[in-house]
């Protein structure tokens, strides 16, 4: 556990087992991805790779499911 420098994002979920999901920048620098069930700790390069994969996956899902975006 480290000192939280900044909460980068948080989303709350209603009617789900996963109550929330948040991304924190901590001393080190270490990035935490966490919710009420799990916590993942990454260094900045690991987080960069993770984020790239999430964005790419989201774009593929939007295209595959023909989801309208804003």
PDB file of N, CA, C and O in Angstrom:
ATOM      1  N   UNK A   1       0.848  -1.172   0.000  1.00  0.00           N
ATOM      2  CA  UNK A   1       0.000   0.000   0.000  1.00  0.00           C
ATOM      3  C   UNK A   1       0.889   1.230   0.000  1.00  0.00           C
ATOM      4  O   UNK A   1       1.880   1.286   0.700  1.00  0.00           O
ATOM      5  N   UNK A   2       0.511   2.196  -0.796  1.00  0.00           N
ATOM      6  CA  UNK A   2       1.263   3.427  -0.867  1.00  0.00           C
ATOM      7  C   UNK A   2       0.337   4.608  -0.676  1.00  0.00           C
ATOM      8  O   UNK A   2      -0.849   4.469  -0.427  1.00  0.00           O
ATOM      9  N   UNK A   3       0.908   5.767  -0.815  1.00  0.00           N
ATOM     10  CA  UNK A   3       0.125   6.986  -0.705  1.00  0.00           C
ATOM     11  C   UNK A   3      -0.478   7.294  -2.067  1.00  0.00           C
ATOM     12  O   UNK A   3       0.215   7.310  -3.083  1.00  0.00           O
ATOM     13  N   UNK A   4      -1.773   7.533  -2.080  1.00  0.00           N
ATOM     14  CA  UNK A   4      -2.480   7.843  -3.320  1.00  0.00           C
ATOM     15  C   UNK A   4      -2.110   9.255  -3.733  1.00  0.00           C
ATOM     16  O   UNK A   4      -2.336  10.211  -2.997  1.00  0.00           O
ATOM     17  N   UNK A   5      -1.526   9.393  -4.916  1.00  0.00           N
ATOM     18  CA  UNK A   5      -1.218  10.718  -5.456  1.00  0.00           C
ATOM     19  C   UNK A   5      -2.433  11.309  -6.143  1.00  0.00           C
ATOM     20  O   UNK A   5      -2.697  12.504  -6.040  1.00  0.00           O
ATOM     21  N   UNK A   6      -3.173  10.454  -6.866  1.00  0.00           N
ATOM     22  CA  UNK A   6      -4.338  10.950  -7.592  1.00  0.00           C
ATOM     23  C   UNK A   6      -5.260   9.791  -7.948  1.00  0.00           C
ATOM     24  O   UNK A   6      -4.800   8.740  -8.353  1.00  0.00           O
ATOM     25  N   UNK A   7      -6.553  10.003  -7.765  1.00  0.00           N
ATOM     26  CA  UNK A   7      -7.523   9.038  -8.257  1.00  0.00           C
ATOM     27  C   UNK A   7      -7.792   9.412  -9.710  1.00  0.00           C
ATOM     28  O   UNK A   7      -8.316  10.485 -10.007  1.00  0.00           O
ATOM     29  N   UNK A   8      -7.384   8.539 -10.630  1.00  0.00           N
ATOM     30  CA  UNK A   8      -7.470   8.830 -12.056  1.00  0.00           C
ATOM     31  C   UNK A   8      -8.869   8.631 -12.606  1.00  0.00           C
ATOM     32  O   UNK A   8      -9.289   9.332 -13.515  1.00  0.00           O
ATOM     33  N   UNK A   9      -9.592   7.648 -12.078  1.00  0.00           N
ATOM     34  CA  UNK A   9     -10.970   7.433 -12.516  1.00  0.00           C
ATOM     35  C   UNK A   9     -11.687   6.545 -11.517  1.00  0.00           C
ATOM     36  O   UNK A   9     -11.064   5.794 -10.770  1.00  0.00           O
ATOM     37  N   UNK A  10     -12.993   6.659 -11.504  1.00  0.00           N
ATOM     38  CA  UNK A  10     -13.830   5.781 -10.678  1.00  0.00           C
ATOM     39  C   UNK A  10     -15.201   5.721 -11.313  1.00  0.00           C
ATOM     40  O   UNK A  10     -15.729   6.722 -11.793  1.00  0.00           O
ATOM     41  N   UNK A  11     -15.745   4.518 -11.324  1.00  0.00           N
ATOM     42  CA  UNK A  11     -17.118   4.322 -11.777  1.00  0.00           C
ATOM     43  C   UNK A  11     -17.832   3.475 -10.739  1.00  0.00           C
ATOM     44  O   UNK A  11     -17.256   2.544 -10.187  1.00  0.00           O
ATOM     45  N   UNK A  12     -19.058   3.846 -10.427  1.00  0.00           N
ATOM     46  CA  UNK A  12     -19.884   3.082  -9.498  1.00  0.00           C
ATOM     47  C   UNK A  12     -20.891   2.286 -10.298  1.00  0.00           C
ATOM     48  O   UNK A  12     -21.455   2.775 -11.283  1.00  0.00           O
ATOM     49  N   UNK A  13     -21.098   1.048  -9.869  1.00  0.00           N
ATOM     50  CA  UNK A  13     -22.057   0.169 -10.528  1.00  0.00           C
ATOM     51  C   UNK A  13     -23.235  -0.077  -9.600  1.00  0.00           C
ATOM     52  O   UNK A  13     -23.061  -0.271  -8.403  1.00  0.00           O
ATOM     53  N   UNK A  14     -24.426  -0.072 -10.152  1.00  0.00           N
ATOM     54  CA  UNK A  14     -25.626  -0.359  -9.380  1.00  0.00           C
ATOM     55  C   UNK A  14     -26.088  -1.768  -9.702  1.00  0.00           C
ATOM     56  O   UNK A  14     -25.980  -2.217 -10.837  1.00  0.00           O
ATOM     57  N   UNK A  15     -26.584  -2.462  -8.720  1.00  0.00           N
ATOM     58  CA  UNK A  15     -27.161  -3.801  -8.897  1.00  0.00           C
ATOM     59  C   UNK A  15     -26.160  -4.802  -9.467  1.00  0.00           C
ATOM     60  O   UNK A  15     -26.521  -5.656 -10.277  1.00  0.00           O
ATOM     61  N   UNK A  16     -24.890  -4.677  -9.084  1.00  0.00           N
ATOM     62  CA  UNK A  16     -23.859  -5.593  -9.541  1.00  0.00           C
ATOM     63  C   UNK A  16     -23.033  -6.047  -8.342  1.00  0.00           C
ATOM     64  O   UNK A  16     -22.911  -5.329  -7.357  1.00  0.00           O
ATOM     65  N   UNK A  17     -22.456  -7.217  -8.459  1.00  0.00           N
ATOM     66  CA  UNK A  17     -21.567  -7.715  -7.410  1.00  0.00           C
ATOM     67  C   UNK A  17     -20.339  -6.816  -7.280  1.00  0.00           C
ATOM     68  O   UNK A  17     -19.857  -6.551  -6.197  1.00  0.00           O
ATOM     69  N   UNK A  18     -19.851  -6.344  -8.410  1.00  0.00           N
ATOM     70  CA  UNK A  18     -18.743  -5.388  -8.445  1.00  0.00           C
ATOM     71  C   UNK A  18     -19.350  -4.006  -8.182  1.00  0.00           C
ATOM     72  O   UNK A  18     -20.024  -3.443  -9.035  1.00  0.00           O
ATOM     73  N   UNK A  19     -19.130  -3.460  -6.995  1.00  0.00           N
ATOM     74  CA  UNK A  19     -19.767  -2.207  -6.599  1.00  0.00           C
ATOM     75  C   UNK A  19     -19.155  -0.988  -7.281  1.00  0.00           C
ATOM     76  O   UNK A  19     -19.826   0.013  -7.516  1.00  0.00           O
ATOM     77  N   UNK A  20     -17.853  -1.055  -7.562  1.00  0.00           N
ATOM     78  CA  UNK A  20     -17.164   0.073  -8.165  1.00  0.00           C
ATOM     79  C   UNK A  20     -15.890  -0.423  -8.839  1.00  0.00           C
ATOM     80  O   UNK A  20     -15.466  -1.559  -8.637  1.00  0.00           O
ATOM     81  N   UNK A  21     -15.270   0.446  -9.626  1.00  0.00           N
ATOM     82  CA  UNK A  21     -13.970   0.165 -10.217  1.00  0.00           C
ATOM     83  C   UNK A  21     -13.207   1.477 -10.237  1.00  0.00           C
ATOM     84  O   UNK A  21     -13.752   2.504 -10.657  1.00  0.00           O
ATOM     85  N   UNK A  22     -11.969   1.461  -9.749  1.00  0.00           N
ATOM     86  CA  UNK A  22     -11.202   2.692  -9.746  1.00  0.00           C
ATOM     87  C   UNK A  22      -9.758   2.462 -10.161  1.00  0.00           C
ATOM     88  O   UNK A  22      -9.236   1.355 -10.053  1.00  0.00           O
ATOM     89  N   UNK A  23      -9.165   3.542 -10.661  1.00  0.00           N
ATOM     90  CA  UNK A  23      -7.769   3.547 -11.073  1.00  0.00           C
ATOM     91  C   UNK A  23      -7.086   4.637 -10.263  1.00  0.00           C
ATOM     92  O   UNK A  23      -7.543   5.785 -10.258  1.00  0.00           O
ATOM     93  N   UNK A  24      -6.004   4.246  -9.562  1.00  0.00           N
ATOM     94  CA  UNK A  24      -5.280   5.192  -8.724  1.00  0.00           C
ATOM     95  C   UNK A  24      -3.811   5.241  -9.115  1.00  0.00           C
ATOM     96  O   UNK A  24      -3.209   4.219  -9.430  1.00  0.00           O
ATOM     97  N   UNK A  25      -3.248   6.435  -9.074  1.00  0.00           N
ATOM     98  CA  UNK A  25      -1.810   6.618  -9.204  1.00  0.00           C
ATOM     99  C   UNK A  25      -1.256   6.748  -7.800  1.00  0.00           C
ATOM    100  O   UNK A  25      -1.686   7.602  -7.026  1.00  0.00           O
ATOM    101  N   UNK A  26      -0.321   5.867  -7.447  1.00  0.00           N
ATOM    102  CA  UNK A  26       0.272   5.856  -6.113  1.00  0.00           C
ATOM    103  C   UNK A  26       1.757   6.174  -6.202  1.00  0.00           C
ATOM    104  O   UNK A  26       2.355   6.197  -7.275  1.00  0.00           O
ATOM    105  N   UNK A  27       2.341   6.419  -5.038  1.00  0.00           N
ATOM    106  CA  UNK A  27       3.787   6.641  -4.977  1.00  0.00           C
ATOM    107  C   UNK A  27       4.518   5.480  -5.604  1.00  0.00           C
ATOM    108  O   UNK A  27       4.076   4.342  -5.555  1.00  0.00           O
ATOM    109  N   UNK A  28       5.619   5.752  -6.200  1.00  0.00           N
ATOM    110  CA  UNK A  28       6.452   4.674  -6.734  1.00  0.00           C
ATOM    111  C   UNK A  28       7.016   4.936  -8.092  1.00  0.00           C
ATOM    112  O   UNK A  28       8.196   4.827  -8.256  1.00  0.00           O
ATOM    113  N   UNK A  29       6.350   5.283  -9.125  1.00  0.00           N
ATOM    114  CA  UNK A  29       4.893   5.343  -9.285  1.00  0.00           C
ATOM    115  C   UNK A  29       4.304   3.962  -9.549  1.00  0.00           C
ATOM    116  O   UNK A  29       4.863   3.177 -10.307  1.00  0.00           O
ATOM    117  N   UNK A  30       3.228   3.674  -8.889  1.00  0.00           N
ATOM    118  CA  UNK A  30       2.494   2.423  -9.040  1.00  0.00           C
ATOM    119  C   UNK A  30       1.042   2.772  -9.357  1.00  0.00           C
ATOM    120  O   UNK A  30       0.485   3.690  -8.759  1.00  0.00           O
ATOM    121  N   UNK A  31       0.455   2.045 -10.280  1.00  0.00           N
ATOM    122  CA  UNK A  31      -0.956   2.233 -10.619  1.00  0.00           C
ATOM    123  C   UNK A  31      -1.736   1.065 -10.048  1.00  0.00           C
ATOM    124  O   UNK A  31      -1.351  -0.088 -10.215  1.00  0.00           O
ATOM    125  N   UNK A  32      -2.827   1.365  -9.350  1.00  0.00           N
ATOM    126  CA  UNK A  32      -3.713   0.336  -8.817  1.00  0.00           C
ATOM    127  C   UNK A  32      -5.013   0.349  -9.601  1.00  0.00           C
ATOM    128  O   UNK A  32      -5.629   1.401  -9.784  1.00  0.00           O
ATOM    129  N   UNK A  33      -5.431  -0.830 -10.056  1.00  0.00           N
ATOM    130  CA  UNK A  33      -6.767  -1.049 -10.590  1.00  0.00           C
ATOM    131  C   UNK A  33      -7.469  -1.868  -9.524  1.00  0.00           C
ATOM    132  O   UNK A  33      -6.982  -2.933  -9.138  1.00  0.00           O
ATOM    133  N   UNK A  34      -8.594  -1.378  -9.013  1.00  0.00           N
ATOM    134  CA  UNK A  34      -9.201  -2.093  -7.892  1.00  0.00           C
ATOM    135  C   UNK A  34     -10.695  -1.870  -7.815  1.00  0.00           C
ATOM    136  O   UNK A  34     -11.238  -0.938  -8.381  1.00  0.00           O
ATOM    137  N   UNK A  35     -11.316  -2.803  -7.090  1.00  0.00           N
ATOM    138  CA  UNK A  35     -12.719  -2.678  -6.718  1.00  0.00           C
ATOM    139  C   UNK A  35     -12.899  -3.385  -5.388  1.00  0.00           C
ATOM    140  O   UNK A  35     -11.925  -3.651  -4.688  1.00  0.00           O
ATOM    141  N   UNK A  36     -14.130  -3.714  -5.033  1.00  0.00           N
ATOM    142  CA  UNK A  36     -14.383  -4.365  -3.751  1.00  0.00           C
ATOM    143  C   UNK A  36     -13.980  -5.835  -3.748  1.00  0.00           C
ATOM    144  O   UNK A  36     -13.948  -6.460  -2.701  1.00  0.00           O
ATOM    145  N   UNK A  37     -13.617  -6.403  -4.910  1.00  0.00           N
ATOM    146  CA  UNK A  37     -13.267  -7.820  -4.997  1.00  0.00           C
ATOM    147  C   UNK A  37     -11.808  -8.090  -5.318  1.00  0.00           C
ATOM    148  O   UNK A  37     -11.291  -9.146  -4.991  1.00  0.00           O
ATOM    149  N   UNK A  38     -11.121  -7.168  -5.975  1.00  0.00           N
ATOM    150  CA  UNK A  38      -9.729  -7.420  -6.376  1.00  0.00           C
ATOM    151  C   UNK A  38      -8.924  -6.128  -6.444  1.00  0.00           C
ATOM    152  O   UNK A  38      -9.484  -5.028  -6.449  1.00  0.00           O
ATOM    153  N   UNK A  39      -7.608  -6.315  -6.513  1.00  0.00           N
ATOM    154  CA  UNK A  39      -6.692  -5.191  -6.679  1.00  0.00           C
ATOM    155  C   UNK A  39      -5.513  -5.656  -7.518  1.00  0.00           C
ATOM    156  O   UNK A  39      -4.903  -6.685  -7.244  1.00  0.00           O
ATOM    157  N   UNK A  40      -5.192  -4.907  -8.568  1.00  0.00           N
ATOM    158  CA  UNK A  40      -4.064  -5.212  -9.435  1.00  0.00           C
ATOM    159  C   UNK A  40      -3.096  -4.038  -9.355  1.00  0.00           C
ATOM    160  O   UNK A  40      -3.512  -2.884  -9.458  1.00  0.00           O
ATOM    161  N   UNK A  41      -1.817  -4.356  -9.176  1.00  0.00           N
ATOM    162  CA  UNK A  41      -0.789  -3.335  -9.093  1.00  0.00           C
ATOM    163  C   UNK A  41       0.088  -3.412 -10.339  1.00  0.00           C
ATOM    164  O   UNK A  41       0.527  -4.503 -10.704  1.00  0.00           O
ATOM    165  N   UNK A  42       0.323  -2.273 -10.995  1.00  0.00           N
ATOM    166  CA  UNK A  42       1.119  -2.238 -12.222  1.00  0.00           C
ATOM    167  C   UNK A  42       2.107  -1.085 -12.174  1.00  0.00           C
ATOM    168  O   UNK A  42       1.819  -0.049 -11.566  1.00  0.00           O
ATOM    169  N   UNK A  43       3.229  -1.273 -12.865  1.00  0.00           N
ATOM    170  CA  UNK A  43       4.125  -0.140 -13.060  1.00  0.00           C
ATOM    171  C   UNK A  43       3.613   0.641 -14.278  1.00  0.00           C
ATOM    172  O   UNK A  43       2.714   0.170 -14.990  1.00  0.00           O
ATOM    173  N   UNK A  44       4.138   1.828 -14.547  1.00  0.00           N
ATOM    174  CA  UNK A  44       3.606   2.630 -15.653  1.00  0.00           C
ATOM    175  C   UNK A  44       3.639   1.939 -17.018  1.00  0.00           C
ATOM    176  O   UNK A  44       2.694   2.070 -17.801  1.00  0.00           O
ATOM    177  N   UNK A  45       4.690   1.198 -17.339  1.00  0.00           N
ATOM    178  CA  UNK A  45       4.755   0.520 -18.636  1.00  0.00           C
ATOM    179  C   UNK A  45       3.704  -0.588 -18.734  1.00  0.00           C
ATOM    180  O   UNK A  45       3.056  -0.755 -19.762  1.00  0.00           O
ATOM    181  N   UNK A  46       3.521  -1.334 -17.656  1.00  0.00           N
ATOM    182  CA  UNK A  46       2.487  -2.381 -17.653  1.00  0.00           C
ATOM    183  C   UNK A  46       1.108  -1.751 -17.832  1.00  0.00           C
ATOM    184  O   UNK A  46       0.275  -2.257 -18.585  1.00  0.00           O
ATOM    185  N   UNK A  47       0.875  -0.632 -17.149  1.00  0.00           N
ATOM    186  CA  UNK A  47      -0.412   0.044 -17.271  1.00  0.00           C
ATOM    187  C   UNK A  47      -0.615   0.565 -18.693  1.00  0.00           C
ATOM    188  O   UNK A  47      -1.708   0.472 -19.250  1.00  0.00           O
ATOM    189  N   UNK A  48       0.429   1.108 -19.302  1.00  0.00           N
ATOM    190  CA  UNK A  48       0.335   1.603 -20.673  1.00  0.00           C
ATOM    191  C   UNK A  48      -0.082   0.483 -21.613  1.00  0.00           C
ATOM    192  O   UNK A  48      -1.003   0.646 -22.426  1.00  0.00           O
ATOM    193  N   UNK A  49       0.539  -0.675 -21.477  1.00  0.00           N
ATOM    194  CA  UNK A  49       0.189  -1.822 -22.323  1.00  0.00           C
ATOM    195  C   UNK A  49      -1.244  -2.284 -22.048  1.00  0.00           C
ATOM    196  O   UNK A  49      -1.996  -2.593 -22.972  1.00  0.00           O
ATOM    197  N   UNK A  50      -1.625  -2.331 -20.789  1.00  0.00           N
ATOM    198  CA  UNK A  50      -2.984  -2.714 -20.405  1.00  0.00           C
ATOM    199  C   UNK A  50      -3.996  -1.741 -21.016  1.00  0.00           C
ATOM    200  O   UNK A  50      -4.980  -2.154 -21.636  1.00  0.00           O
ATOM    201  N   UNK A  51      -3.743  -0.440 -20.886  1.00  0.00           N
ATOM    202  CA  UNK A  51      -4.660   0.578 -21.390  1.00  0.00           C
ATOM    203  C   UNK A  51      -4.796   0.498 -22.911  1.00  0.00           C
ATOM    204  O   UNK A  51      -5.904   0.625 -23.445  1.00  0.00           O
ATOM    205  N   UNK A  52      -3.680   0.281 -23.602  1.00  0.00           N
ATOM    206  CA  UNK A  52      -3.724   0.140 -25.060  1.00  0.00           C
ATOM    207  C   UNK A  52      -4.620  -1.032 -25.446  1.00  0.00           C
ATOM    208  O   UNK A  52      -5.448  -0.928 -26.360  1.00  0.00           O
ATOM    209  N   UNK A  53      -4.485  -2.142 -24.740  1.00  0.00           N
ATOM    210  CA  UNK A  53      -5.310  -3.320 -25.038  1.00  0.00           C
ATOM    211  C   UNK A  53      -6.782  -3.074 -24.739  1.00  0.00           C
ATOM    212  O   UNK A  53      -7.656  -3.543 -25.480  1.00  0.00           O
ATOM    213  N   UNK A  54      -7.091  -2.360 -23.679  1.00  0.00           N
ATOM    214  CA  UNK A  54      -8.488  -2.046 -23.346  1.00  0.00           C
ATOM    215  C   UNK A  54      -9.100  -1.162 -24.431  1.00  0.00           C
ATOM    216  O   UNK A  54     -10.216  -1.407 -24.901  1.00  0.00           O
ATOM    217  N   UNK A  55      -8.371  -0.121 -24.839  1.00  0.00           N
ATOM    218  CA  UNK A  55      -8.878   0.776 -25.879  1.00  0.00           C
ATOM    219  C   UNK A  55      -9.085   0.022 -27.187  1.00  0.00           C
ATOM    220  O   UNK A  55     -10.127   0.160 -27.847  1.00  0.00           O
ATOM    221  N   UNK A  56      -8.111  -0.787 -27.574  1.00  0.00           N
ATOM    222  CA  UNK A  56      -8.244  -1.574 -28.811  1.00  0.00           C
ATOM    223  C   UNK A  56      -9.426  -2.533 -28.739  1.00  0.00           C
ATOM    224  O   UNK A  56     -10.181  -2.678 -29.706  1.00  0.00           O
ATOM    225  N   UNK A  57      -9.597  -3.174 -27.597  1.00  0.00           N
ATOM    226  CA  UNK A  57     -10.729  -4.097 -27.425  1.00  0.00           C
ATOM    227  C   UNK A  57     -12.059  -3.365 -27.494  1.00  0.00           C
ATOM    228  O   UNK A  57     -13.013  -3.850 -28.102  1.00  0.00           O
ATOM    229  N   UNK A  58     -12.134  -2.207 -26.868  1.00  0.00           N
ATOM    230  CA  UNK A  58     -13.370  -1.421 -26.905  1.00  0.00           C
ATOM    231  C   UNK A  58     -13.700  -1.007 -28.332  1.00  0.00           C
ATOM    232  O   UNK A  58     -14.859  -1.102 -28.757  1.00  0.00           O
ATOM    233  N   UNK A  59     -12.701  -0.559 -29.065  1.00  0.00           N
ATOM    234  CA  UNK A  59     -12.946  -0.164 -30.461  1.00  0.00           C
ATOM    235  C   UNK A  59     -13.418  -1.342 -31.301  1.00  0.00           C
ATOM    236  O   UNK A  59     -14.320  -1.194 -32.129  1.00  0.00           O
ATOM    237  N   UNK A  60     -12.831  -2.513 -31.096  1.00  0.00           N
ATOM    238  CA  UNK A  60     -13.264  -3.707 -31.828  1.00  0.00           C
ATOM    239  C   UNK A  60     -14.702  -4.082 -31.461  1.00  0.00           C
ATOM    240  O   UNK A  60     -15.493  -4.459 -32.327  1.00  0.00           O
ATOM    241  N   UNK A  61     -15.047  -3.995 -30.166  1.00  0.00           N
ATOM    242  CA  UNK A  61     -16.403  -4.328 -29.727  1.00  0.00           C
ATOM    243  C   UNK A  61     -17.416  -3.344 -30.301  1.00  0.00           C
ATOM    244  O   UNK A  61     -18.505  -3.737 -30.752  1.00  0.00           O
ATOM    245  N   UNK A  62     -17.061  -2.057 -30.316  1.00  0.00           N
ATOM    246  CA  UNK A  62     -17.948  -1.040 -30.892  1.00  0.00           C
ATOM    247  C   UNK A  62     -18.215  -1.351 -32.358  1.00  0.00           C
ATOM    248  O   UNK A  62     -19.354  -1.287 -32.828  1.00  0.00           O
ATOM    249  N   UNK A  63     -17.169  -1.711 -33.077  1.00  0.00           N
ATOM    250  CA  UNK A  63     -17.325  -2.032 -34.493  1.00  0.00           C
ATOM    251  C   UNK A  63     -18.096  -3.342 -34.670  1.00  0.00           C
ATOM    252  O   UNK A  63     -19.029  -3.423 -35.480  1.00  0.00           O
ATOM    253  N   UNK A  64     -17.749  -4.379 -33.909  1.00  0.00           N
ATOM    254  CA  UNK A  64     -18.372  -5.697 -34.042  1.00  0.00           C
ATOM    255  C   UNK A  64     -19.865  -5.640 -33.725  1.00  0.00           C
ATOM    256  O   UNK A  64     -20.690  -6.233 -34.423  1.00  0.00           O
ATOM    257  N   UNK A  65     -20.211  -4.920 -32.659  1.00  0.00           N
ATOM    258  CA  UNK A  65     -21.609  -4.849 -32.224  1.00  0.00           C
ATOM    259  C   UNK A  65     -22.362  -3.676 -32.859  1.00  0.00           C
ATOM    260  O   UNK A  65     -23.539  -3.482 -32.563  1.00  0.00           O
ATOM    261  N   UNK A  66     -21.655  -2.896 -33.681  1.00  0.00           N
ATOM    262  CA  UNK A  66     -22.251  -1.731 -34.327  1.00  0.00           C
ATOM    263  C   UNK A  66     -22.884  -0.795 -33.291  1.00  0.00           C
ATOM    264  O   UNK A  66     -24.035  -0.373 -33.431  1.00  0.00           O
ATOM    265  N   UNK A  67     -22.126  -0.488 -32.266  1.00  0.00           N
ATOM    266  CA  UNK A  67     -22.591   0.368 -31.173  1.00  0.00           C
ATOM    267  C   UNK A  67     -22.429   1.838 -31.585  1.00  0.00           C
ATOM    268  O   UNK A  67     -21.376   2.247 -32.049  1.00  0.00           O
ATOM    269  N   UNK A  68     -23.471   2.591 -31.414  1.00  0.00           N
ATOM    270  CA  UNK A  68     -23.418   4.031 -31.713  1.00  0.00           C
ATOM    271  C   UNK A  68     -22.649   4.729 -30.605  1.00  0.00           C
ATOM    272  O   UNK A  68     -22.861   4.473 -29.434  1.00  0.00           O
ATOM    273  N   UNK A  69     -21.747   5.615 -30.989  1.00  0.00           N
ATOM    274  CA  UNK A  69     -20.978   6.378 -29.999  1.00  0.00           C
ATOM    275  C   UNK A  69     -21.375   7.843 -30.068  1.00  0.00           C
ATOM    276  O   UNK A  69     -21.999   8.293 -31.036  1.00  0.00           O
ATOM    277  N   UNK A  70     -20.991   8.571 -29.047  1.00  0.00           N
ATOM    278  CA  UNK A  70     -21.347  10.005 -28.990  1.00  0.00           C
ATOM    279  C   UNK A  70     -20.561  10.822 -29.950  1.00  0.00           C
ATOM    280  O   UNK A  70     -19.540  10.696 -30.369  1.00  0.00           O
TER     281      UNK A  70
END
